[in-house]
Short mmCIF file of C-alpha atoms in Angstrom, two decimals:
data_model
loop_
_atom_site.label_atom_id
_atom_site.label_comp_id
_atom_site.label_asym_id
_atom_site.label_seq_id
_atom_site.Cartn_x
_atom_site.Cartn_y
_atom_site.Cartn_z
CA UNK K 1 9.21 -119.65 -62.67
CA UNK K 2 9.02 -121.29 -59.13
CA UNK K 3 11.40 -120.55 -56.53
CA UNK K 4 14.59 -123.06 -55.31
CA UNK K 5 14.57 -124.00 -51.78
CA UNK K 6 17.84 -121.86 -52.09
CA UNK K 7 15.88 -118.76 -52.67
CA UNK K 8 13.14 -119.23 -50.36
CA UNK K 9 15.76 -119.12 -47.68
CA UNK K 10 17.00 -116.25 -48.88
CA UNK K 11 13.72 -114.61 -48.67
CA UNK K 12 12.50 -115.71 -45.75
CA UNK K 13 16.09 -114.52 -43.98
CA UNK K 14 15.70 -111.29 -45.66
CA UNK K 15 12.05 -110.68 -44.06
CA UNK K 16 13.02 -112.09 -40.65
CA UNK K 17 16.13 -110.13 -40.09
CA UNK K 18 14.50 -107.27 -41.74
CA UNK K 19 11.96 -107.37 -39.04
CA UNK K 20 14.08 -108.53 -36.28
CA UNK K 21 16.00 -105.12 -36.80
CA UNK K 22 13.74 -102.74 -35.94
CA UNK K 23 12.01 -105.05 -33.41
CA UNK K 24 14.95 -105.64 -31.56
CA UNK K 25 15.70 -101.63 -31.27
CA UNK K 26 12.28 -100.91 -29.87
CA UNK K 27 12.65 -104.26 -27.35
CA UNK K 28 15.59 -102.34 -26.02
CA UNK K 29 14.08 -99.43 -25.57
CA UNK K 30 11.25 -100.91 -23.76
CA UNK K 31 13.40 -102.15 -20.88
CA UNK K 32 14.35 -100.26 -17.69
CA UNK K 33 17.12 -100.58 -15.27
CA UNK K 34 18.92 -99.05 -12.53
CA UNK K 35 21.81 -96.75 -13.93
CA UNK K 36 25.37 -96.17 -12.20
CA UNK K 37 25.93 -95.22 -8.72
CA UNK K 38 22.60 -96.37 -7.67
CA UNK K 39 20.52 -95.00 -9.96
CA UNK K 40 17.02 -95.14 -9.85
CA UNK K 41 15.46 -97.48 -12.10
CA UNK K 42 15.01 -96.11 -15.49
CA UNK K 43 14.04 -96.64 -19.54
CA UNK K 44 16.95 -97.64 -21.82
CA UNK K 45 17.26 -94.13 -23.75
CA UNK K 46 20.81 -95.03 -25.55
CA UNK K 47 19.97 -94.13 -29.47
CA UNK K 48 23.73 -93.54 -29.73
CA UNK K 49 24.69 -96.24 -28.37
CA UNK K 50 22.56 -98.68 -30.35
CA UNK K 51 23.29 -96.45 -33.62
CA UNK K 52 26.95 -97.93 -32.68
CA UNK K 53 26.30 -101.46 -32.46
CA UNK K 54 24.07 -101.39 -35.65
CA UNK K 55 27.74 -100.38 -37.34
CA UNK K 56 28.98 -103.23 -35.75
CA UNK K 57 26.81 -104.88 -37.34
CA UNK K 58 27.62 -103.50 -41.33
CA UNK K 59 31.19 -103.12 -40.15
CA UNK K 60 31.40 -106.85 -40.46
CA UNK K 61 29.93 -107.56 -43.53
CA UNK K 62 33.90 -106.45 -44.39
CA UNK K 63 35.00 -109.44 -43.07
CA UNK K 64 32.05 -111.51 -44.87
CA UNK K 65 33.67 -110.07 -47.63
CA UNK K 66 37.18 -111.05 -47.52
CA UNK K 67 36.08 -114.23 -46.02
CA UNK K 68 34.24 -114.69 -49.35
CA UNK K 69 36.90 -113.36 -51.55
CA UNK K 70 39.58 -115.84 -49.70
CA UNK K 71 37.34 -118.93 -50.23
CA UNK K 72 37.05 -117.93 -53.83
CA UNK K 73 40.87 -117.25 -54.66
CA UNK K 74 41.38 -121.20 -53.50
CA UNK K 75 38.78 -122.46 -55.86
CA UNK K 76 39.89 -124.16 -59.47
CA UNK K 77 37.90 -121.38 -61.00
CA UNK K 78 37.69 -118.01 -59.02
CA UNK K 79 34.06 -116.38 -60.08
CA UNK K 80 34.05 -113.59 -57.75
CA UNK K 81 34.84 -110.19 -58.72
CA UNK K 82 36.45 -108.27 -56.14
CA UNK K 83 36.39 -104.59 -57.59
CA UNK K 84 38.40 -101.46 -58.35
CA UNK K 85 41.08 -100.50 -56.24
CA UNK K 86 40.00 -97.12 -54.40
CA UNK K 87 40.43 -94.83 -52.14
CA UNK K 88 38.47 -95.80 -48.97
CA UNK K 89 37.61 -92.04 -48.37
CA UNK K 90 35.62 -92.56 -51.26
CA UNK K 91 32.82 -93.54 -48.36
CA UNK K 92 33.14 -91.11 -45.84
CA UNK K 93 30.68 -88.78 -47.13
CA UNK K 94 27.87 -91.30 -47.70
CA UNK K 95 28.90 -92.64 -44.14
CA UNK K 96 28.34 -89.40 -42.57
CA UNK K 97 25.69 -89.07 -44.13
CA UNK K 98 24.42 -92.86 -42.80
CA UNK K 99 25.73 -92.23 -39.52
CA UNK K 100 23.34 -89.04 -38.61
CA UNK K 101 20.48 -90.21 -40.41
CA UNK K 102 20.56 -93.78 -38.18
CA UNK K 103 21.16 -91.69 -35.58
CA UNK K 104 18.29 -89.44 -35.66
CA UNK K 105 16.03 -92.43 -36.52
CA UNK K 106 17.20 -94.50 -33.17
CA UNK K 107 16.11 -91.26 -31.20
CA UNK K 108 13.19 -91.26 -32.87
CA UNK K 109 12.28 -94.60 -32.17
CA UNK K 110 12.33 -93.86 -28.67
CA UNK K 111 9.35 -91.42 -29.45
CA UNK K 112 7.06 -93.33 -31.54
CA UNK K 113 6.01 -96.70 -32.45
CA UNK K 114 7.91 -99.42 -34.31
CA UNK K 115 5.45 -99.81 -36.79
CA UNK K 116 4.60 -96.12 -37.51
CA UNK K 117 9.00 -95.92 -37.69
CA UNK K 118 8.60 -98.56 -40.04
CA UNK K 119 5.86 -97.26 -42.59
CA UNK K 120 7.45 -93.23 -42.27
CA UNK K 121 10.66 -94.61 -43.72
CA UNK K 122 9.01 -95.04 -46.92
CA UNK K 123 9.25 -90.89 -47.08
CA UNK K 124 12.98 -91.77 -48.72
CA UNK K 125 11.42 -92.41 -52.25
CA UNK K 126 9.82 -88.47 -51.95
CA UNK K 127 13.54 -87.46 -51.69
CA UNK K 128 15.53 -89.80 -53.13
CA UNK K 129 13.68 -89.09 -56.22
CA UNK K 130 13.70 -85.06 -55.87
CA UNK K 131 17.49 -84.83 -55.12
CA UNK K 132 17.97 -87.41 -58.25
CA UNK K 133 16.09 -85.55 -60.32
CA UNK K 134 18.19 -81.78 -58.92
CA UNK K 135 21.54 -83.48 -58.58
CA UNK K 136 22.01 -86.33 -61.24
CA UNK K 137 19.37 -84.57 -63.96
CA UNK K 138 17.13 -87.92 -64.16
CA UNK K 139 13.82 -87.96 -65.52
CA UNK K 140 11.16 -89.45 -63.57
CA UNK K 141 8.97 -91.60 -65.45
CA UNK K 142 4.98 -90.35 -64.77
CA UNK K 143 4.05 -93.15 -62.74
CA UNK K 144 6.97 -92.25 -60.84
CA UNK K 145 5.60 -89.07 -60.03
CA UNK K 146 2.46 -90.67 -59.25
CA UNK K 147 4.03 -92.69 -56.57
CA UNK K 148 5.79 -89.95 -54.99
CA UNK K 149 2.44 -88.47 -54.46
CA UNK K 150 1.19 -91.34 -52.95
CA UNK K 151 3.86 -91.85 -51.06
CA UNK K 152 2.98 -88.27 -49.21
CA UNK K 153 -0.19 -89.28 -48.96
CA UNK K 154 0.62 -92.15 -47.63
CA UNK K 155 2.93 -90.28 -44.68
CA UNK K 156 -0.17 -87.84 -44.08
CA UNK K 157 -2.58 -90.82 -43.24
CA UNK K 158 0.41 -92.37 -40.97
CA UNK K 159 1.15 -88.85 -39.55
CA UNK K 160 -2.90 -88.34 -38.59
CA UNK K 161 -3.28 -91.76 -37.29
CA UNK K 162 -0.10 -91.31 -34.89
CA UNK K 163 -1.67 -87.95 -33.87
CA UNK K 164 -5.31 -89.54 -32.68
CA UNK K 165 -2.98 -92.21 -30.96
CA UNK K 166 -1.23 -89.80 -28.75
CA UNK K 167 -4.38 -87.39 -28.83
CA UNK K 168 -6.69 -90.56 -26.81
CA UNK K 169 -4.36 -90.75 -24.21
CA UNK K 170 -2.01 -93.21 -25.29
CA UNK K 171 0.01 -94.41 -22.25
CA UNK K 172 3.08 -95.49 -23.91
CA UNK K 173 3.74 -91.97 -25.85
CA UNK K 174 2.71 -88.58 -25.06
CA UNK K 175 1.50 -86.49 -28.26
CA UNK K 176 4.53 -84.34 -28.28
CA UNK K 177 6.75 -87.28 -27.98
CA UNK K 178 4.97 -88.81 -31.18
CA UNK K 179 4.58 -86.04 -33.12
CA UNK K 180 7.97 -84.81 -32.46
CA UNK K 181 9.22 -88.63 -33.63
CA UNK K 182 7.32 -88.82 -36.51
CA UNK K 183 9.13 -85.56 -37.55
CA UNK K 184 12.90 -86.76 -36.74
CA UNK K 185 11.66 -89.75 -38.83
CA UNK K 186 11.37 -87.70 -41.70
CA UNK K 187 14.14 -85.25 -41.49
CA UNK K 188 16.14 -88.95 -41.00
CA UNK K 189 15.01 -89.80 -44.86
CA UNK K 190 16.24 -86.45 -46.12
CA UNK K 191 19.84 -87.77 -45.15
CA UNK K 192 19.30 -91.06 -46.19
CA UNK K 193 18.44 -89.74 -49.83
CA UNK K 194 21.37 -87.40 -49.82
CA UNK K 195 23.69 -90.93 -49.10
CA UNK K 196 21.73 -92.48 -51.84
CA UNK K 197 22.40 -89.83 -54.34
CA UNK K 198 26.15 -89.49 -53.11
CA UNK K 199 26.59 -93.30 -53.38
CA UNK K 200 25.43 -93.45 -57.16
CA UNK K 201 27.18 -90.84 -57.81
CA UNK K 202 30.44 -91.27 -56.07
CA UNK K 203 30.73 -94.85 -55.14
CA UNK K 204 29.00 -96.84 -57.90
CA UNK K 205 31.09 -96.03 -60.54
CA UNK K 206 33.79 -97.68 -59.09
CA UNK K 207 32.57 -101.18 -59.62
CA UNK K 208 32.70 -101.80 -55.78
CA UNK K 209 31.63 -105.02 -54.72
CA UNK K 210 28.24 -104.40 -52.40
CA UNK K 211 29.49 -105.71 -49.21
CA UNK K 212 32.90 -103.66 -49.24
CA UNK K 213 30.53 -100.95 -49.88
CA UNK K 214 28.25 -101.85 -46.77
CA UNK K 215 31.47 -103.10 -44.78
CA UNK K 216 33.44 -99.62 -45.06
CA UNK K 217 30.57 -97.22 -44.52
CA UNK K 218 30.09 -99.31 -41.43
CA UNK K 219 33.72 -99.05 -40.43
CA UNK K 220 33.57 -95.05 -40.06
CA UNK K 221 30.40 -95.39 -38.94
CA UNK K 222 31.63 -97.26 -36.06
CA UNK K 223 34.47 -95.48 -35.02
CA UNK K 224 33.30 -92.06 -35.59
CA UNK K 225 30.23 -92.43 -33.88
CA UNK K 226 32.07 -94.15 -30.85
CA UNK K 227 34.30 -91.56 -30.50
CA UNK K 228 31.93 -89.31 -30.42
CA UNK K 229 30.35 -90.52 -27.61
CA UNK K 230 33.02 -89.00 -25.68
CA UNK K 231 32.04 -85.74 -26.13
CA UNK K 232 28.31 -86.32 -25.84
CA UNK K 233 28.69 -87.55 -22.09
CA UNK K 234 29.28 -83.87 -21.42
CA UNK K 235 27.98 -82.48 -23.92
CA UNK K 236 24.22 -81.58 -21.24
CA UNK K 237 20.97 -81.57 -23.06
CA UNK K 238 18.41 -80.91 -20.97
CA UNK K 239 14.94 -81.31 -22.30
CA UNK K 240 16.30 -84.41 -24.94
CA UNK K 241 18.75 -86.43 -23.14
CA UNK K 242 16.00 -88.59 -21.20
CA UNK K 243 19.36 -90.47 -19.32
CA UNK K 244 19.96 -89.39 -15.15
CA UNK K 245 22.32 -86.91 -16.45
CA UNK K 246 20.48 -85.06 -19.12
CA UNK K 247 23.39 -85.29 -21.35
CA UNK K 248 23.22 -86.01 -25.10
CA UNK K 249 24.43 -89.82 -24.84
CA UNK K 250 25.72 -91.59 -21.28
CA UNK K 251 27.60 -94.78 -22.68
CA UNK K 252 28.47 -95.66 -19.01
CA UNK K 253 25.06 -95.36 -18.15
CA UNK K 254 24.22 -98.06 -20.86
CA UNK K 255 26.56 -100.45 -19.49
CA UNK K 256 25.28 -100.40 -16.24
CA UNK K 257 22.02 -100.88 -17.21
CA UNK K 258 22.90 -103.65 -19.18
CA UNK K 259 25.04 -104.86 -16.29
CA UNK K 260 22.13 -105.00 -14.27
CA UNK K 261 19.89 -106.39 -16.99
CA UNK K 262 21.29 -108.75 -19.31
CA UNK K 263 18.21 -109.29 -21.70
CA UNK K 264 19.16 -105.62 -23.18
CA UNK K 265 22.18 -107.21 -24.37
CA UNK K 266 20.44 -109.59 -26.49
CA UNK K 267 18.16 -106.81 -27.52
CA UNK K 268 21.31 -105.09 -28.84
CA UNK K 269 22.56 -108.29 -30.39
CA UNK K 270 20.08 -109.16 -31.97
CA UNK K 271 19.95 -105.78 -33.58
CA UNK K 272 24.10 -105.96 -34.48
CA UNK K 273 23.53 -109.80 -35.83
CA UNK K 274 19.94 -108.64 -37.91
CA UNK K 275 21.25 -105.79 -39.63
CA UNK K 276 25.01 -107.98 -41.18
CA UNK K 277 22.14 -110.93 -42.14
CA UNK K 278 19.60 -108.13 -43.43
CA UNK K 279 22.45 -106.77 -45.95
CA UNK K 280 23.74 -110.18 -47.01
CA UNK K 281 20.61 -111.33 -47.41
CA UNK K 282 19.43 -108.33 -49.34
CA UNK K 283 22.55 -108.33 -51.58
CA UNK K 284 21.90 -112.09 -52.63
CA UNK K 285 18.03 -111.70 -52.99
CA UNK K 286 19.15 -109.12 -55.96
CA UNK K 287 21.49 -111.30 -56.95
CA UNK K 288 19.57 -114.41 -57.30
CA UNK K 289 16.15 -113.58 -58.46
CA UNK K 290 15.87 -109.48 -58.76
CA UNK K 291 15.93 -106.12 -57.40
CA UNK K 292 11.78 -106.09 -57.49
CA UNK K 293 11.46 -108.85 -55.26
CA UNK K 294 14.27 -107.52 -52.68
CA UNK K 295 11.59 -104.26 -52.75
CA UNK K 296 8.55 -106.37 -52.48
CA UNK K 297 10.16 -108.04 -49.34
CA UNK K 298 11.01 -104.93 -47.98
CA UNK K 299 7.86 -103.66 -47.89
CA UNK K 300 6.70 -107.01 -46.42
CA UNK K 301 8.52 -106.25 -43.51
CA UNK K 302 7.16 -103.09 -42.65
CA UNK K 303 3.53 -105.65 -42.14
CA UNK K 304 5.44 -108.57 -40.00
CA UNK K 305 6.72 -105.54 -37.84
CA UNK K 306 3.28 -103.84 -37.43
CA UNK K 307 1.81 -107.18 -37.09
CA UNK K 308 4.26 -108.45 -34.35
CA UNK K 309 3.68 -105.18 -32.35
CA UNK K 310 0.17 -105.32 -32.15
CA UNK K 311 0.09 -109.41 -30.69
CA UNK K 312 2.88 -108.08 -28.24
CA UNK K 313 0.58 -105.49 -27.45
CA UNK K 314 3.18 -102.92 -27.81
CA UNK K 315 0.72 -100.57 -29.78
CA UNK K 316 -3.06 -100.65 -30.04
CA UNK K 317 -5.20 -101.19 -33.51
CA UNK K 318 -6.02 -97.96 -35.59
CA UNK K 319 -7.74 -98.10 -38.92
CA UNK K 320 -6.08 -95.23 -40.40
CA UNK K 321 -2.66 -96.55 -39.84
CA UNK K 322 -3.95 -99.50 -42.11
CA UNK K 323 -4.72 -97.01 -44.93
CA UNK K 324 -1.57 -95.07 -44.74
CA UNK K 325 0.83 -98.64 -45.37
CA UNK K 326 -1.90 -99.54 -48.11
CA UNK K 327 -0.99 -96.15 -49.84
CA UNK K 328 2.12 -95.88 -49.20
CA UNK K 329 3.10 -99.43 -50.01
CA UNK K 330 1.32 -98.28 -53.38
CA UNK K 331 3.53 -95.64 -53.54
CA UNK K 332 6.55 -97.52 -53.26
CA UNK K 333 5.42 -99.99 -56.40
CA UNK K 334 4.30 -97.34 -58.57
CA UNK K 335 8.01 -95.31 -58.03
CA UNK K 336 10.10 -99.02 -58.55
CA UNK K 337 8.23 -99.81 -61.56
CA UNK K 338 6.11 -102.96 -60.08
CA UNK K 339 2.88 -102.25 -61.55
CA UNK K 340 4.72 -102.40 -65.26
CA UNK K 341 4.76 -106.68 -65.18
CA UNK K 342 0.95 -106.59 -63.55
CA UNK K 343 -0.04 -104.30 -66.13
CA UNK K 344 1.74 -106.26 -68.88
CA UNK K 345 -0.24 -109.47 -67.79
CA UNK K 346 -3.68 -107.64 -68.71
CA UNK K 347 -2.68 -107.24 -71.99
CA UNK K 348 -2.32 -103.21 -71.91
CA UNK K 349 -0.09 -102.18 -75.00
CA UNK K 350 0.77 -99.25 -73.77
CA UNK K 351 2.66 -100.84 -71.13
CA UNK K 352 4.18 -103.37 -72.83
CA UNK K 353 6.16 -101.37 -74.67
CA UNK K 354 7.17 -99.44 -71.53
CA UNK K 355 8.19 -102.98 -70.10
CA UNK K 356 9.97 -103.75 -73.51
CA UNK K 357 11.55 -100.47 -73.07
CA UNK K 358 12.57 -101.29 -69.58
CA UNK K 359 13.63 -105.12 -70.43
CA UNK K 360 16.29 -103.20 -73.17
CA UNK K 361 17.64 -101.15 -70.15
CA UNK K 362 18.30 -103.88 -67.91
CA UNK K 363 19.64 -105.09 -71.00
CA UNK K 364 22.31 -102.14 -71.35
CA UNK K 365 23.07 -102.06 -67.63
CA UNK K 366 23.93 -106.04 -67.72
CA UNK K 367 26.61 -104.61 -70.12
CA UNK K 368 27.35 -101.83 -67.65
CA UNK K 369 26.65 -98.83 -70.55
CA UNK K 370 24.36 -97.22 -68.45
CA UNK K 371 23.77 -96.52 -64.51
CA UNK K 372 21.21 -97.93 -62.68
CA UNK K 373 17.70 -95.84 -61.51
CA UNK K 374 16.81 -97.72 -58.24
CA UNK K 375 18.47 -97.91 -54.70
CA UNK K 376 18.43 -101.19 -53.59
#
C-alpha cells in the first residue's frame, strides 16, 4: 500500500533529524575557540555539556505532550489516551541509566568518527537481547540468534576498519583515541540495554503514553546531569579532561567558547531541536505505518550520516567500514524480524507460518494480552 504525503513527511523528518543528531554533536566538536581568561584557542571538548542540552531536548517532548493532551480535551471527541497515573520515580532508574550511557557516548564521539559512532551503536541488539533473555526469560527466535552474531561481526569489521584508520596516520584521531572510542561506544550500549530491559519491565506496564515516557526521563536527565556539573569542574582528570583545566567537565569554559564563537551554539541547537523532532517523529512513524519501518529508517540514518561525513571530508573512504554497516545492518533485520515479509514473498512455507504466527501476536498485543519483543 503506497504511502500518504502525511507519512512521507514523517519519514523523511525521522531520517533528517535522525541524522542531524549525531551530525550536529560531531560539528561541535570540530570547532575551536579561545576559553576564559584568555585562553588559548582550543577544541570544543564539552561531552557533558552537550549530554545536557540533548535532555533539553527529550525534556520537552513533556510539554509536546500536554500541549497535545490540552488540544485534545477541547475537541467534540477526545481520542487521545493520556495513561495511568504513576509515580514519576517510576523513571529514574531507566534515566540513570540514559543519562551515563549518553554520556559516555558524547565522550566518545570526541574520539572517533561520526559514522563509525553511528554503525557501533548497533552493538545494543547483542545486549538488549542477552539481558532479555537473563532478566525477562524470553526466548529468542533462531534467526534472532543469527542476527546477534552478525551483529558482532558486524562491530569486528567496524572495529578493524577504525584500527587501519588510526594505524595510516589519520590526522584527525590518533589510534589510541579511536580505539579507546570505539570501546566507550560499546560499554555505552551495555547501559542502553540495561534501560531497555528496565523500561519493559518497569515502565511499560503502566500504559504510559510514549512522550511522557521520553519527556520525564529527559527531565532527570536534565537536572541531574546539570547539577552534576558542579562537581565535575573540580572534580581534575588529568589524562581525559582535554579542557585548559584538565577537569572532568568545565561548563564555564563552554560558555566562553561559545561566547567567542557563536556557530557552536547552533551546533548545540541543532542537536537539542533534532533529538525532541527525532522522538516525535519516531513515535508517529510507529504509529502510522509500523514499528519495522521506524527500524528500517533508523538504520537509514546510520548511511546519510556516513555519507554526509565523507562529502564534508570529515573522514576518509575505507572499504571495510562498508562491509561492517552491510553486516551489521543485516544483523539488525534478521534480530527485528524483517527478513520474515521478504521471505514470505518467495513463497517459503516455512516462513509463512512463522509470519502467520507473528501476524496472531501483533494480534494479541493490539488487545494488550501480551508484552511486546522489540524496543522501538
Amino acid at each position: 500500500m503506497a504511502w500518504t504525503r502525511y507519512q512521507l513527511g514523517l519519514a523523511f523528518l525521522m531520517l533528517t533529524t535522525g541524522s542531524l543528531n549525531t551530525l550536529s554533536a560531531k560539528w561541535a566538536d570540530m570547532f575551536s575557540a579561545e576559553g576564559c581568561n584568555g585562553e588559548k584557542e582550543h577544541l570544543f571538548t564539552h561531552p557533558f555539556v552537550q549530554a545536557v542540552g540533548m535532555f533539553m531536548g527529550e525534556f520537552s517532548c513533556l510539554a509536546v505532550f500536554y500541549l497535545l493532551l490540552c488540544h485534545d480535551r477541547r475537541s467534540p471527541e477526545p481520542k487521545m489516551n493520556p495513561g495511568q497515573s504513576f509515580n514519576i520515580l517510576l523513571f529514574l532508574p531507566p534515566a540513570l541509566c540514559d543519562m551515563t550511557g549518553t554520556s559516555l557516548m558524547y565522550v566518545a564521539l570526541n574520539m572517533t568518527s561520526a559514522s563509525s559512532f553511528q554503525m557501533l551503536r548497533g552493538a545494543v541488539v547483542i545486549f538488549t537481547g542477552l539481558l532479555s533473555v537473563a532478566f525477562l526469560g524470553r526466548r529468542l527466535q533462531p534467526s534472532q540468534w543469527l542476527g546477534i552474531l552478525c551483529t558482532t561481526l558486524g562491530l569486528v569489521l567496524v572495529g578493524v576498519a577504525d584500527f587501519f584508520s588510526g594505524h595510516n596516520g589519520d590526522d584527525t584521531h590518533k589510534l589510541s583515541d579511536v580505539i579507546t572510542g570505539d570501546l566507550l561506544i560499546i560499554m555505552a550500549q551495555v547501559i542502553v540495554a540495561v534501560q531497555m530491559v528496565l523500561e519493559e519491565k518497569f515502565v511499560s506496564k503502566h500504559d504510559v503514553h510514549p512522550l511522557k515516557a521520553v519527556g520525564s526521563e529527559g527531565f532527570f536527565g536534565f537536572f541531574i546531569l546539570s547539577l552534576l556539573l558542579i562537581p565535575m569542574y573540580f572534580i581534575p582528570a588529568a589524562g581525559f579532561g582535554a579542557n585548559p583545566r584538565q577537569v572532568l567537565e568545565d561548563a564555564l569554559d563552554a560558555f566562553c567558547q561559545i561566547g567567542h564563537k557563536p556557530l557552536i551554539l547552533l551546533a548545540l541547537l541543532g542537536n537539542t531541536v533534532s533529538i525532541a523532532f527525532f522522538n516525535f517523529a519516531g513515535l508517529s512513524v510507529t504509529k502510522e505505518m509500523s514499528a519495522t519501518t521506524r527500524m528500517v529508517l533508523d538504520s537509514l540514518r546510520t548511511l546519510v550520516i556516513w555519507a554526509v561525513s565523507l562529502a564534508l571530508g570529515w573522514e576518509p573512504f575505507h572499504g571495510l567500514q562498508v562491509l561492517g554497516f552491510v553486516v551489521l545492518l543485516t544483523g539488525t533485520a534478521l534480530y527485528n524480524g524483517l527478513h520474515r515479509p521478504l521471505l514470505a514473498r518467495c513463497g517459503l512455507a516455512a516462513f509463512r507460518e512463522e509470519d502467520g504466527n507473528a501476524a496472531e501476536r501483533d494480534r494479541l498485543l493490539d488487545e494488550g494480552r501480551v508484552q511486546a519483543d522489540d524496543q522501538s
